[in-house]
mmCIF file of C-alpha atoms and ligand atoms in Angstrom:
data_model
loop_
_atom_site.group_PDB
_atom_site.id
_atom_site.type_symbol
_atom_site.label_atom_id
_atom_site.label_comp_id
_atom_site.label_asym_id
_atom_site.label_seq_id
_atom_site.Cartn_x
_atom_site.Cartn_y
_atom_site.Cartn_z
ATOM 1 C CA UNK A 28 25.823 -19.139 17.172
ATOM 2 C CA UNK A 29 27.698 -17.434 14.290
ATOM 3 C CA UNK A 30 25.766 -16.916 11.334
ATOM 4 C CA UNK A 31 26.571 -18.046 7.786
ATOM 5 C CA UNK A 32 28.060 -15.699 5.259
ATOM 6 C CA UNK A 33 26.886 -14.321 1.999
ATOM 7 C CA UNK A 34 29.206 -12.625 -0.348
ATOM 8 C CA UNK A 35 28.106 -10.517 -3.202
ATOM 9 C CA UNK A 36 29.578 -9.643 -6.335
ATOM 10 C CA UNK A 37 32.389 -6.832 -6.858
ATOM 11 C CA UNK A 38 30.424 -3.611 -7.656
ATOM 12 C CA UNK A 39 27.356 -5.054 -5.994
ATOM 13 C CA UNK A 40 28.228 -3.435 -2.735
ATOM 14 C CA UNK A 41 27.725 0.377 -3.853
ATOM 15 C CA UNK A 42 23.523 0.060 -3.444
ATOM 16 C CA UNK A 43 23.940 -1.596 -0.388
ATOM 17 C CA UNK A 44 25.607 1.181 1.070
ATOM 18 C CA UNK A 45 23.176 3.786 -0.418
ATOM 19 C CA UNK A 46 20.412 1.893 1.965
ATOM 20 C CA UNK A 47 19.269 -0.278 -0.944
ATOM 21 C CA UNK A 48 18.153 -3.131 1.558
ATOM 22 C CA UNK A 49 17.844 -5.777 -1.307
ATOM 23 C CA UNK A 50 20.276 -8.485 -2.737
ATOM 24 C CA UNK A 51 19.513 -9.915 -6.183
ATOM 25 C CA UNK A 52 20.173 -13.428 -7.250
ATOM 26 C CA UNK A 53 22.738 -12.133 -9.926
ATOM 27 C CA UNK A 54 24.571 -9.853 -6.982
ATOM 28 C CA UNK A 55 25.619 -13.264 -5.541
ATOM 29 C CA UNK A 56 28.565 -14.556 -5.231
ATOM 30 C CA UNK A 57 27.880 -17.240 -2.724
ATOM 31 C CA UNK A 58 26.953 -18.551 0.568
ATOM 32 C CA UNK A 59 29.405 -20.097 2.891
ATOM 33 C CA UNK A 60 28.087 -22.740 5.481
ATOM 34 C CA UNK A 61 25.259 -25.200 5.912
ATOM 35 C CA UNK A 62 22.521 -22.813 5.414
ATOM 36 C CA UNK A 63 18.643 -23.424 5.397
ATOM 37 C CA UNK A 64 16.062 -21.194 3.501
ATOM 38 C CA UNK A 65 15.052 -18.524 5.632
ATOM 39 C CA UNK A 66 18.098 -17.786 8.022
ATOM 40 C CA UNK A 67 19.969 -15.423 9.228
ATOM 41 C CA UNK A 68 23.377 -14.234 7.041
ATOM 42 C CA UNK A 69 26.009 -12.232 7.518
ATOM 43 C CA UNK A 70 26.606 -10.228 4.252
ATOM 44 C CA UNK A 71 30.098 -9.375 2.979
ATOM 45 C CA UNK A 72 31.457 -7.571 -0.075
ATOM 46 C CA UNK A 73 33.545 -9.616 -2.197
ATOM 47 C CA UNK A 74 36.854 -8.555 -0.002
ATOM 48 C CA UNK A 75 34.895 -10.093 2.902
ATOM 49 C CA UNK A 76 33.841 -6.783 4.643
ATOM 50 C CA UNK A 77 30.861 -6.943 6.549
ATOM 51 C CA UNK A 78 27.552 -5.122 5.161
ATOM 52 C CA UNK A 79 25.070 -6.144 7.053
ATOM 53 C CA UNK A 80 22.889 -8.322 8.551
ATOM 54 C CA UNK A 81 19.933 -10.206 6.950
ATOM 55 C CA UNK A 82 17.918 -12.756 5.817
ATOM 56 C CA UNK A 83 17.923 -14.989 2.623
ATOM 57 C CA UNK A 84 16.026 -17.450 0.622
ATOM 58 C CA UNK A 85 17.619 -18.554 -2.664
ATOM 59 C CA UNK A 86 14.334 -19.666 -4.148
ATOM 60 C CA UNK A 87 13.038 -15.685 -4.602
ATOM 61 C CA UNK A 88 14.652 -13.619 -7.194
ATOM 62 C CA UNK A 89 15.443 -11.164 -4.435
ATOM 63 C CA UNK A 90 17.844 -13.754 -2.336
ATOM 64 C CA UNK A 91 18.545 -11.534 0.766
ATOM 65 C CA UNK A 92 16.852 -8.580 2.402
ATOM 66 C CA UNK A 93 19.201 -6.615 4.877
ATOM 67 C CA UNK A 94 17.550 -6.048 8.282
ATOM 68 C CA UNK A 95 20.231 -3.826 9.659
ATOM 69 C CA UNK A 96 23.559 -2.615 8.904
ATOM 70 C CA UNK A 97 25.118 -2.737 12.155
ATOM 71 C CA UNK A 98 26.834 -5.937 13.911
ATOM 72 C CA UNK A 99 23.880 -6.758 16.320
ATOM 73 C CA UNK A 100 21.804 -9.720 17.464
ATOM 74 C CA UNK A 101 18.541 -9.700 15.740
ATOM 75 C CA UNK A 102 16.560 -10.488 19.324
ATOM 76 C CA UNK A 103 13.858 -9.510 20.870
ATOM 77 C CA UNK A 104 15.599 -6.437 22.004
ATOM 78 C CA UNK A 105 16.349 -5.444 18.329
ATOM 79 C CA UNK A 106 12.620 -6.232 17.371
ATOM 80 C CA UNK A 107 11.445 -4.050 20.507
ATOM 81 C CA UNK A 108 13.810 -1.346 19.199
ATOM 82 C CA UNK A 109 12.635 -1.258 15.560
ATOM 83 C CA UNK A 110 9.242 -1.407 16.416
ATOM 84 C CA UNK A 111 9.606 1.430 18.646
ATOM 85 C CA UNK A 112 11.130 3.508 16.335
ATOM 86 C CA UNK A 113 8.569 3.186 13.851
ATOM 87 C CA UNK A 114 5.571 4.296 16.433
ATOM 88 C CA UNK A 115 7.623 7.025 17.727
ATOM 89 C CA UNK A 116 7.775 8.237 13.966
ATOM 90 C CA UNK A 117 4.333 7.939 13.694
ATOM 91 C CA UNK A 118 4.060 10.021 16.833
ATOM 92 C CA UNK A 119 6.055 12.615 15.801
ATOM 93 C CA UNK A 120 3.884 13.330 12.627
ATOM 94 C CA UNK A 121 0.933 13.178 14.035
ATOM 95 C CA UNK A 122 -0.059 9.502 12.643
ATOM 96 C CA UNK A 123 -0.181 7.634 16.181
ATOM 97 C CA UNK A 124 -3.150 9.635 17.762
ATOM 98 C CA UNK A 125 -5.713 8.122 14.608
ATOM 99 C CA UNK A 126 -7.556 5.512 15.261
ATOM 100 C CA UNK A 127 -6.405 3.534 11.837
ATOM 101 C CA UNK A 128 -3.036 3.687 10.327
ATOM 102 C CA UNK A 129 -0.338 1.560 8.998
ATOM 103 C CA UNK A 130 2.619 0.725 11.988
ATOM 104 C CA UNK A 131 5.057 -0.662 9.732
ATOM 105 C CA UNK A 132 5.355 -0.274 6.153
ATOM 106 C CA UNK A 133 8.321 -3.071 5.659
ATOM 107 C CA UNK A 134 11.449 -2.005 3.866
ATOM 108 C CA UNK A 135 10.902 1.568 4.799
ATOM 109 C CA UNK A 136 10.282 0.829 8.149
ATOM 110 C CA UNK A 137 13.728 -1.207 8.137
ATOM 111 C CA UNK A 138 11.781 -4.307 8.049
ATOM 112 C CA UNK A 139 11.663 -5.934 5.199
ATOM 113 C CA UNK A 140 8.954 -8.087 4.423
ATOM 114 C CA UNK A 141 6.668 -7.081 7.108
ATOM 115 C CA UNK A 142 3.140 -5.353 7.046
ATOM 116 C CA UNK A 143 1.914 -3.729 10.546
ATOM 117 C CA UNK A 144 -1.733 -2.045 10.443
ATOM 118 C CA UNK A 145 -3.503 -0.994 13.334
ATOM 119 C CA UNK A 146 -7.496 -0.584 13.668
ATOM 120 C CA UNK A 147 -8.586 0.822 16.627
ATOM 121 C CA UNK A 148 -7.689 -2.033 18.898
ATOM 122 C CA UNK A 149 -6.887 -4.885 16.363
ATOM 123 C CA UNK A 150 -3.839 -5.304 14.455
ATOM 124 C CA UNK A 151 -3.043 -6.939 11.197
ATOM 125 C CA UNK A 152 0.137 -8.675 10.412
ATOM 126 C CA UNK A 153 1.443 -9.803 7.432
ATOM 127 C CA UNK A 154 4.866 -11.715 6.631
ATOM 128 C CA UNK A 155 5.540 -11.563 3.068
ATOM 129 C CA UNK A 156 8.762 -13.513 3.261
ATOM 130 C CA UNK A 157 10.154 -17.087 4.568
ATOM 131 C CA UNK A 158 12.582 -14.976 6.939
ATOM 132 C CA UNK A 159 10.073 -12.541 8.315
ATOM 133 C CA UNK A 160 7.773 -15.628 9.016
ATOM 134 C CA UNK A 161 9.713 -17.133 11.576
ATOM 135 C CA UNK A 162 9.793 -14.121 13.555
ATOM 136 C CA UNK A 163 5.703 -13.482 13.894
ATOM 137 C CA UNK A 164 6.123 -15.097 17.615
ATOM 138 C CA UNK A 165 8.274 -12.590 18.814
ATOM 139 C CA UNK A 166 6.383 -10.122 16.826
ATOM 140 C CA UNK A 167 3.173 -10.663 18.643
ATOM 141 C CA UNK A 168 5.227 -10.850 21.543
ATOM 142 C CA UNK A 169 6.555 -7.208 21.447
ATOM 143 C CA UNK A 170 3.372 -5.926 19.709
ATOM 144 C CA UNK A 171 0.991 -7.046 22.645
ATOM 145 C CA UNK A 172 4.010 -5.425 25.284
ATOM 146 C CA UNK A 173 3.996 -2.252 23.239
ATOM 147 C CA UNK A 174 -0.362 -1.966 23.065
ATOM 148 C CA UNK A 175 -3.213 -2.856 24.823
ATOM 149 C CA UNK A 176 -4.342 -4.579 22.064
ATOM 150 C CA UNK A 177 -7.280 -6.717 21.770
ATOM 151 C CA UNK A 178 -6.254 -9.134 19.041
ATOM 152 C CA UNK A 179 -3.740 -10.001 16.251
ATOM 153 C CA UNK A 180 -5.043 -11.312 12.781
ATOM 154 C CA UNK A 181 -2.347 -13.046 10.633
ATOM 155 C CA UNK A 182 -3.681 -11.558 7.015
ATOM 156 C CA UNK A 183 -1.563 -14.247 4.923
ATOM 157 C CA UNK A 184 -3.565 -14.633 1.607
ATOM 158 C CA UNK A 185 -0.968 -12.594 -0.151
ATOM 159 C CA UNK A 186 0.315 -13.815 -3.526
ATOM 160 C CA UNK A 187 3.850 -12.985 -3.116
ATOM 161 C CA UNK A 188 4.417 -15.424 -0.193
ATOM 162 C CA UNK A 189 4.013 -18.030 -2.630
ATOM 163 C CA UNK A 190 7.130 -16.851 -4.703
ATOM 164 C CA UNK A 191 8.738 -17.546 -1.239
ATOM 165 C CA UNK A 192 7.123 -21.042 -1.091
ATOM 166 C CA UNK A 193 4.930 -19.836 1.712
ATOM 167 C CA UNK A 194 1.049 -20.697 2.009
ATOM 168 C CA UNK A 195 -1.656 -18.369 1.810
ATOM 169 C CA UNK A 196 -3.423 -19.246 5.033
ATOM 170 C CA UNK A 197 -5.046 -16.550 7.347
ATOM 171 C CA UNK A 198 -5.323 -17.089 11.279
ATOM 172 C CA UNK A 199 -5.344 -15.643 14.546
ATOM 173 C CA UNK A 200 -2.687 -15.246 16.424
ATOM 174 C CA UNK A 201 -3.545 -13.156 19.584
ATOM 175 C CA UNK A 202 -6.815 -12.847 21.359
ATOM 176 C CA UNK A 203 -9.979 -12.200 19.404
ATOM 177 C CA UNK A 204 -10.943 -10.458 16.199
ATOM 178 C CA UNK A 205 -14.451 -9.695 15.123
ATOM 179 C CA UNK A 206 -15.840 -9.795 11.921
ATOM 180 C CA UNK A 207 -15.972 -6.359 11.374
ATOM 181 C CA UNK A 208 -14.198 -2.982 13.357
ATOM 182 C CA UNK A 209 -15.153 0.131 12.809
ATOM 183 C CA UNK A 210 -12.761 2.949 12.699
ATOM 184 C CA UNK A 211 -13.070 6.314 12.204
ATOM 185 C CA UNK A 212 -11.008 8.082 9.526
ATOM 186 C CA UNK A 213 -11.281 11.931 8.872
ATOM 187 C CA UNK A 214 -14.687 12.064 10.789
ATOM 188 C CA UNK A 215 -15.947 9.456 8.517
ATOM 189 C CA UNK A 216 -16.859 5.779 10.216
ATOM 190 C CA UNK A 217 -15.861 2.781 8.171
ATOM 191 C CA UNK A 218 -16.552 -0.955 9.172
ATOM 192 C CA UNK A 219 -13.455 -2.861 8.343
ATOM 193 C CA UNK A 220 -13.546 -6.366 7.637
ATOM 194 C CA UNK A 221 -10.224 -7.781 8.401
ATOM 195 C CA UNK A 222 -10.780 -11.558 7.639
ATOM 196 C CA UNK A 223 -12.336 -10.977 4.496
ATOM 197 C CA UNK A 224 -11.713 -7.653 3.052
ATOM 198 C CA UNK A 225 -9.083 -6.872 0.391
ATOM 199 C CA UNK A 226 -5.259 -6.582 1.762
ATOM 200 C CA UNK A 227 -5.369 -5.578 5.258
ATOM 201 C CA UNK A 228 -9.145 -4.597 4.973
ATOM 202 C CA UNK A 229 -9.199 -0.910 4.656
ATOM 203 C CA UNK A 230 -6.974 1.429 1.990
ATOM 204 C CA UNK A 231 -5.101 3.377 4.796
ATOM 205 C CA UNK A 232 -2.580 4.913 1.920
ATOM 206 C CA UNK A 233 -5.550 7.248 0.578
ATOM 207 C CA UNK A 234 -6.425 8.626 3.767
ATOM 208 C CA UNK A 235 -5.220 12.274 3.252
ATOM 209 C CA UNK A 236 -5.679 12.137 -0.794
ATOM 210 C CA UNK A 237 -9.133 11.753 0.467
ATOM 211 C CA UNK A 238 -9.492 14.914 2.106
ATOM 212 C CA UNK A 239 -8.722 16.637 -1.188
ATOM 213 C CA UNK A 240 -12.296 16.462 -2.003
ATOM 214 C CA UNK A 241 -13.288 18.769 0.778
ATOM 215 C CA UNK A 242 -13.463 21.995 -0.961
ATOM 216 C CA UNK A 243 -14.612 20.453 -4.327
ATOM 217 C CA UNK A 244 -17.536 18.733 -3.186
ATOM 218 C CA UNK A 245 -19.904 20.811 -1.801
ATOM 219 C CA UNK A 246 -23.165 20.624 -3.238
ATOM 220 C CA UNK A 247 -21.388 18.262 -6.187
ATOM 221 C CA UNK A 248 -22.226 15.147 -8.149
ATOM 222 C CA UNK A 249 -19.384 13.145 -7.514
ATOM 223 C CA UNK A 250 -18.617 9.555 -9.005
ATOM 224 C CA UNK A 251 -16.206 7.399 -7.045
ATOM 225 C CA UNK A 252 -15.032 4.844 -9.593
ATOM 226 C CA UNK A 253 -13.048 1.695 -7.818
ATOM 227 C CA UNK A 254 -14.720 2.715 -4.461
ATOM 228 C CA UNK A 255 -14.196 -0.538 -2.451
ATOM 229 C CA UNK A 256 -15.613 0.118 0.568
ATOM 230 C CA UNK A 257 -16.807 3.916 -0.267
ATOM 231 C CA UNK A 258 -13.461 5.485 0.946
ATOM 232 C CA UNK A 259 -13.327 8.637 -1.064
ATOM 233 C CA UNK A 260 -17.396 8.970 -1.806
ATOM 234 C CA UNK A 261 -17.968 8.997 2.087
ATOM 235 C CA UNK A 262 -15.418 11.676 2.504
ATOM 236 C CA UNK A 263 -17.134 13.675 -0.382
ATOM 237 C CA UNK A 264 -20.254 13.226 1.474
ATOM 238 C CA UNK A 265 -19.009 14.291 4.407
ATOM 239 C CA UNK A 266 -17.978 17.488 2.611
ATOM 240 C CA UNK A 267 -21.561 18.027 1.380
ATOM 241 C CA UNK A 268 -21.811 16.513 -1.842
ATOM 242 C CA UNK A 269 -25.245 16.049 -3.529
ATOM 243 C CA UNK A 270 -24.553 13.050 -4.629
ATOM 244 C CA UNK A 271 -22.747 10.057 -4.688
ATOM 245 C CA UNK A 272 -22.506 7.119 -6.885
ATOM 246 C CA UNK A 273 -19.854 4.481 -6.485
ATOM 247 C CA UNK A 274 -18.866 1.700 -8.621
ATOM 248 C CA UNK A 275 -16.555 -1.926 -7.868
ATOM 249 C CA UNK A 276 -16.884 -4.659 -9.459
ATOM 250 C CA UNK A 277 -16.293 -6.236 -5.774
ATOM 251 C CA UNK A 278 -19.932 -7.340 -4.552
ATOM 252 C CA UNK A 279 -18.585 -7.971 -0.631
ATOM 253 C CA UNK A 280 -17.174 -4.341 -0.964
ATOM 254 C CA UNK A 281 -20.140 -2.667 -2.316
ATOM 255 C CA UNK A 282 -22.044 -4.087 0.329
ATOM 256 C CA UNK A 283 -19.711 -3.179 2.671
ATOM 257 C CA UNK A 284 -20.034 0.684 0.963
ATOM 258 C CA UNK A 285 -23.700 0.478 1.197
ATOM 259 C CA UNK A 286 -23.396 -0.583 5.081
ATOM 260 C CA UNK A 287 -20.844 2.486 5.661
ATOM 261 C CA UNK A 288 -23.275 5.046 4.046
ATOM 262 C CA UNK A 289 -25.379 3.917 6.458
ATOM 263 C CA UNK A 290 -23.224 4.188 9.645
ATOM 264 C CA UNK A 291 -22.685 7.821 8.605
ATOM 265 C CA UNK A 292 -26.418 8.857 7.846
ATOM 266 C CA UNK A 293 -25.553 9.271 4.076
ATOM 267 C CA UNK A 294 -28.042 6.953 3.064
ATOM 268 C CA UNK A 295 -29.885 9.260 0.993
ATOM 269 C CA UNK A 296 -26.853 11.022 -0.539
ATOM 270 C CA UNK A 297 -24.820 7.786 -1.658
ATOM 271 C CA UNK A 298 -26.167 4.818 -4.144
ATOM 272 C CA UNK A 299 -23.826 2.080 -5.255
ATOM 273 C CA UNK A 300 -23.360 -0.527 -8.059
ATOM 274 C CA UNK A 301 -21.545 -3.440 -8.383
ATOM 275 C CA UNK A 302 -19.968 -3.221 -12.376
ATOM 276 C CA UNK A 303 -16.979 -3.107 -14.288
ATOM 277 C CA UNK A 304 -15.595 0.602 -13.945
ATOM 278 C CA UNK A 305 -14.054 0.153 -17.558
ATOM 279 C CA UNK A 306 -17.962 -0.794 -18.860
ATOM 280 C CA UNK A 307 -19.747 1.509 -16.544
ATOM 281 C CA UNK A 308 -17.818 4.369 -18.162
ATOM 282 C CA UNK A 309 -18.321 4.022 -21.405
ATOM 283 C CA UNK A 310 -22.043 3.722 -20.919
ATOM 284 C CA UNK A 311 -22.322 7.099 -18.985
ATOM 285 C CA UNK A 312 -21.386 9.120 -21.631
ATOM 286 C CA UNK A 313 -24.053 8.119 -24.200
ATOM 287 C CA UNK A 314 -26.589 8.494 -21.810
ATOM 288 C CA UNK A 315 -25.631 12.075 -20.949
ATOM 289 C CA UNK A 316 -25.079 11.214 -17.413
ATOM 290 C CA UNK A 317 -22.559 14.375 -16.245
ATOM 291 C CA UNK A 318 -20.279 14.701 -12.496
ATOM 292 C CA UNK A 319 -18.320 17.468 -11.150
ATOM 293 C CA UNK A 320 -16.073 15.231 -9.041
ATOM 294 C CA UNK A 321 -14.824 12.007 -10.432
ATOM 295 C CA UNK A 322 -12.503 9.766 -8.747
ATOM 296 C CA UNK A 323 -10.467 7.066 -10.173
ATOM 297 C CA UNK A 324 -8.590 4.524 -7.752
ATOM 298 C CA UNK A 325 -8.292 1.506 -9.538
ATOM 299 C CA UNK A 326 -5.923 -1.351 -8.528
ATOM 300 C CA UNK A 327 -2.209 -1.782 -9.638
ATOM 301 C CA UNK A 328 -2.887 -2.305 -13.344
ATOM 302 C CA UNK A 329 1.092 -2.703 -13.773
ATOM 303 C CA UNK A 330 1.871 -5.679 -11.243
ATOM 304 C CA UNK A 331 5.445 -6.039 -12.603
ATOM 305 C CA UNK A 332 7.595 -4.381 -15.483
ATOM 306 C CA UNK A 333 6.017 -6.455 -18.198
ATOM 307 C CA UNK A 334 2.908 -5.444 -17.424
ATOM 308 C CA UNK A 335 3.372 -1.659 -18.089
ATOM 309 C CA UNK A 336 2.663 -1.421 -21.634
ATOM 310 C CA UNK A 337 -1.049 -2.773 -20.735
ATOM 311 C CA UNK A 338 -1.446 -0.927 -17.657
ATOM 312 C CA UNK A 339 -0.812 2.374 -19.509
ATOM 313 C CA UNK A 340 -3.370 1.263 -22.072
ATOM 314 C CA UNK A 341 -5.949 1.006 -19.127
ATOM 315 C CA UNK A 342 -5.089 4.455 -17.261
ATOM 316 C CA UNK A 343 -5.592 6.169 -20.396
ATOM 317 C CA UNK A 344 -9.102 4.516 -21.150
ATOM 318 C CA UNK A 345 -10.547 5.269 -17.621
ATOM 319 C CA UNK A 346 -9.030 8.417 -17.708
ATOM 320 C CA UNK A 347 -10.065 9.654 -20.907
ATOM 321 C CA UNK A 348 -14.004 8.403 -20.372
ATOM 322 C CA UNK A 349 -14.081 10.041 -16.985
ATOM 323 C CA UNK A 350 -12.536 13.339 -18.672
ATOM 324 C CA UNK A 351 -15.489 13.153 -20.755
ATOM 325 C CA UNK A 352 -18.333 13.410 -18.568
ATOM 326 C CA UNK A 353 -17.167 15.909 -16.298
ATOM 327 C CA UNK A 354 -19.117 19.256 -16.248
ATOM 328 C CA UNK A 355 -17.299 21.987 -17.509
ATOM 329 C CA UNK A 356 -14.308 23.316 -14.745
ATOM 330 C CA UNK A 357 -15.203 19.940 -12.825
ATOM 331 C CA UNK A 358 -12.252 18.090 -11.064
ATOM 332 C CA UNK A 359 -10.898 14.376 -11.575
ATOM 333 C CA UNK A 360 -8.982 13.069 -8.651
ATOM 334 C CA UNK A 361 -6.971 10.073 -10.518
ATOM 335 C CA UNK A 362 -4.448 7.903 -8.819
ATOM 336 C CA UNK A 363 -2.117 4.577 -9.474
ATOM 337 C CA UNK A 364 -1.025 2.588 -7.153
ATOM 338 C CA UNK A 365 1.332 0.690 -9.739
ATOM 339 C CA UNK A 366 5.247 1.348 -8.444
ATOM 340 C CA UNK A 367 6.255 0.405 -11.621
ATOM 341 C CA UNK A 368 4.222 3.411 -13.749
ATOM 342 C CA UNK A 369 6.534 6.411 -12.591
ATOM 343 C CA UNK A 370 4.988 9.808 -11.936
ATOM 344 C CA UNK A 371 6.414 10.984 -15.586
ATOM 345 C CA UNK A 372 4.868 7.750 -16.883
ATOM 346 C CA UNK A 373 1.226 8.397 -15.150
ATOM 347 C CA UNK A 374 1.277 12.108 -15.782
ATOM 348 C CA UNK A 375 2.275 11.704 -19.492
ATOM 349 C CA UNK A 376 -0.655 8.956 -19.903
ATOM 350 C CA UNK A 377 -2.939 11.438 -18.543
ATOM 351 C CA UNK A 378 -1.934 14.147 -20.589
ATOM 352 C CA UNK A 379 -2.313 12.356 -23.730
ATOM 353 C CA UNK A 380 -6.101 11.131 -22.635
ATOM 354 C CA UNK A 381 -6.496 14.823 -22.097
ATOM 355 C CA UNK A 382 -5.363 15.541 -25.848
ATOM 356 C CA UNK A 383 -7.333 12.833 -27.177
ATOM 357 C CA UNK A 384 -11.023 13.981 -25.143
ATOM 358 C CA UNK A 385 -9.500 17.507 -26.277
ATOM 359 C CA UNK A 386 -9.398 18.831 -22.685
ATOM 360 C CA UNK A 387 -7.592 21.238 -20.615
ATOM 361 C CA UNK A 388 -5.861 20.469 -17.723
ATOM 362 C CA UNK A 389 -4.786 22.414 -14.442
ATOM 363 C CA UNK A 390 -3.636 20.823 -11.899
ATOM 364 C CA UNK A 391 -4.830 21.703 -8.363
ATOM 365 C CA UNK A 392 -2.571 18.990 -6.322
ATOM 366 C CA UNK A 393 -0.208 16.567 -6.493
ATOM 367 C CA UNK A 394 0.047 13.780 -3.940
ATOM 368 C CA UNK A 395 1.398 10.307 -2.692
ATOM 369 C CA UNK A 396 1.726 8.743 0.456
ATOM 370 C CA UNK A 397 1.557 9.473 3.777
ATOM 371 C CA UNK A 398 3.902 9.416 6.563
ATOM 372 C CA UNK A 399 2.554 5.879 7.730
ATOM 373 C CA UNK A 400 3.854 5.046 4.363
ATOM 374 C CA UNK A 401 6.899 6.414 3.963
ATOM 375 C CA UNK A 402 9.017 6.497 1.081
ATOM 376 C CA UNK A 403 12.791 5.884 1.360
ATOM 377 C CA UNK A 404 15.114 7.443 -0.790
ATOM 378 C CA UNK A 405 17.601 5.386 -2.014
ATOM 379 C CA UNK A 406 14.863 2.820 -2.350
ATOM 380 C CA UNK A 407 12.601 3.614 -4.946
ATOM 381 C CA UNK A 408 10.307 0.481 -4.652
ATOM 382 C CA UNK A 409 8.506 2.128 -1.387
ATOM 383 C CA UNK A 410 7.254 4.485 -3.694
ATOM 384 C CA UNK A 411 4.076 3.592 -5.264
ATOM 385 C CA UNK A 412 1.051 5.692 -4.859
ATOM 386 C CA UNK A 413 0.365 8.787 -6.998
ATOM 387 C CA UNK A 414 -2.308 11.197 -6.985
ATOM 388 C CA UNK A 415 -3.537 13.981 -8.984
ATOM 389 C CA UNK A 416 -6.349 16.470 -8.661
ATOM 390 C CA UNK A 417 -7.086 17.845 -11.369
ATOM 391 C CA UNK A 418 -9.365 20.942 -13.057
ATOM 392 C CA UNK A 419 -10.743 19.845 -16.162
ATOM 393 C CA UNK A 420 -12.276 22.330 -19.031
HETATM 394 N N1 LIG B 8 -11.202 4.066 -3.145
HETATM 395 C C1 LIG B 8 -10.900 2.892 -2.738
HETATM 396 C C2 LIG B 8 -9.935 1.631 -3.118
HETATM 397 C C3 LIG B 8 -9.935 1.381 -4.383
HETATM 398 S S1 LIG B 8 -8.795 -0.375 -4.014
HETATM 399 C C4 LIG B 8 -10.904 3.251 -1.236
HETATM 400 O O1 LIG B 8 -10.595 4.601 -0.890
HETATM 401 O O2 LIG B 8 -11.023 2.752 -0.184
HETATM 402 C C5 LIG B 8 -9.359 -0.659 -5.878
HETATM 403 C C6 LIG B 8 -10.789 -1.193 -6.310
HETATM 404 O O3 LIG B 8 -10.836 -1.615 -7.484
HETATM 405 C C7 LIG B 8 -11.177 -2.833 -5.287
HETATM 406 O O4 LIG B 8 -12.096 -2.656 -4.604
HETATM 407 C C8 LIG B 8 -11.414 -3.842 -6.397
HETATM 408 O O5 LIG B 8 -12.628 -4.601 -6.164
HETATM 409 C C9 LIG B 8 -11.706 -3.020 -7.850
HETATM 410 N N2 LIG B 8 -11.664 -2.907 -8.760
HETATM 411 C C10 LIG B 8 -10.673 -4.080 -9.418
HETATM 412 N N3 LIG B 8 -11.162 -4.112 -11.044
HETATM 413 C C11 LIG B 8 -12.127 -3.450 -11.367
HETATM 414 C C12 LIG B 8 -13.207 -2.689 -12.190
HETATM 415 N N4 LIG B 8 -12.937 -3.415 -13.864
HETATM 416 N N5 LIG B 8 -13.969 -2.212 -11.997
HETATM 417 C C13 LIG B 8 -14.856 -2.250 -11.060
HETATM 418 N N6 LIG B 8 -13.799 -2.160 -9.371
HETATM 419 C C14 LIG B 8 -12.949 -2.784 -9.818
#
């Protein structure tokens, strides 16, 4: 069946040619034909020249997302090719041998609106858009063909789905998924709660950045702020930390962090507290509590452009407070996962915090996303994670 055509206004074809897969409301001239939201469309420039095939949802600000810039059918073969190619990329970059990794990172794997994470024998699938929601049966079929997977869980409690007019329900799509899956990452065991955890259950994007703690953790007193289920702190313990103190506002996350410490035999090293990091950092300074290493891995403070100013105040506050309670010559590992906070803004605010705290910073490492969360050049939106390891004196 021939697809309907979506025409892009003159001038707006350039970013598509450069690889940007989104078409915003203001770039659209018209959609021709009998169209239902979520349908596949042929995307054409103002002269009617073919640009690609994508799916469209006029009720979203991003009306269309491009799946391919070739004339091809979006059938099971297309899905098989895309998923195999995502896997191939991970094999070549050494990711596929890991127990847990992101198998598909949406636009950066040329599958806009699809997130697939693998935790051992289990897979978590998120379809974030109306157009992609329609393909979930095919995705499940191809995944079960490619892998000896025991269960696939549809983790769809994602607020962005509401923009697309989708519900936020979770459900099982294939096989069985236990309440907890134990994975191993960097030699540390983690209990991942797929259905009940945050996002897909575990923050896989910080795997490599957790290893930055290797040399600096030996014999150190470490504060793991925004610890979730203990990601950074447990790595620090494995690298020989003397004490690890983890803080998170989520009771469930802290309960799992304690459980993870036990799983790895670090009960005597790791201590956790359910608290607001802003409050806790403020209390620690007058108490005279000091640390060799502090990790700050907050949630995305700026979820959109309007929130940038407030987010910068938040980043400055926690970084300044942390710098004040780091021992002379100690280390700060500080992160931002807000796409809207650029590297320049992030480093700027860290430097502001240092000036106010009367500290000098030296950069030990400047890191970002691992290859299972690739950054697609020409699509800035795929760059979100920034991680700085700094010496503080
Ligand atoms: N460092 C973690 C991931 C952190 S995700 C890891 O390596 O896995 C961000 C965490 O911040 C979440 O667990 C969330 O519960 C927590 N959080 C959000 N706001 C907070 C606040 N004000 N104080 C403490 N924790 C907070």
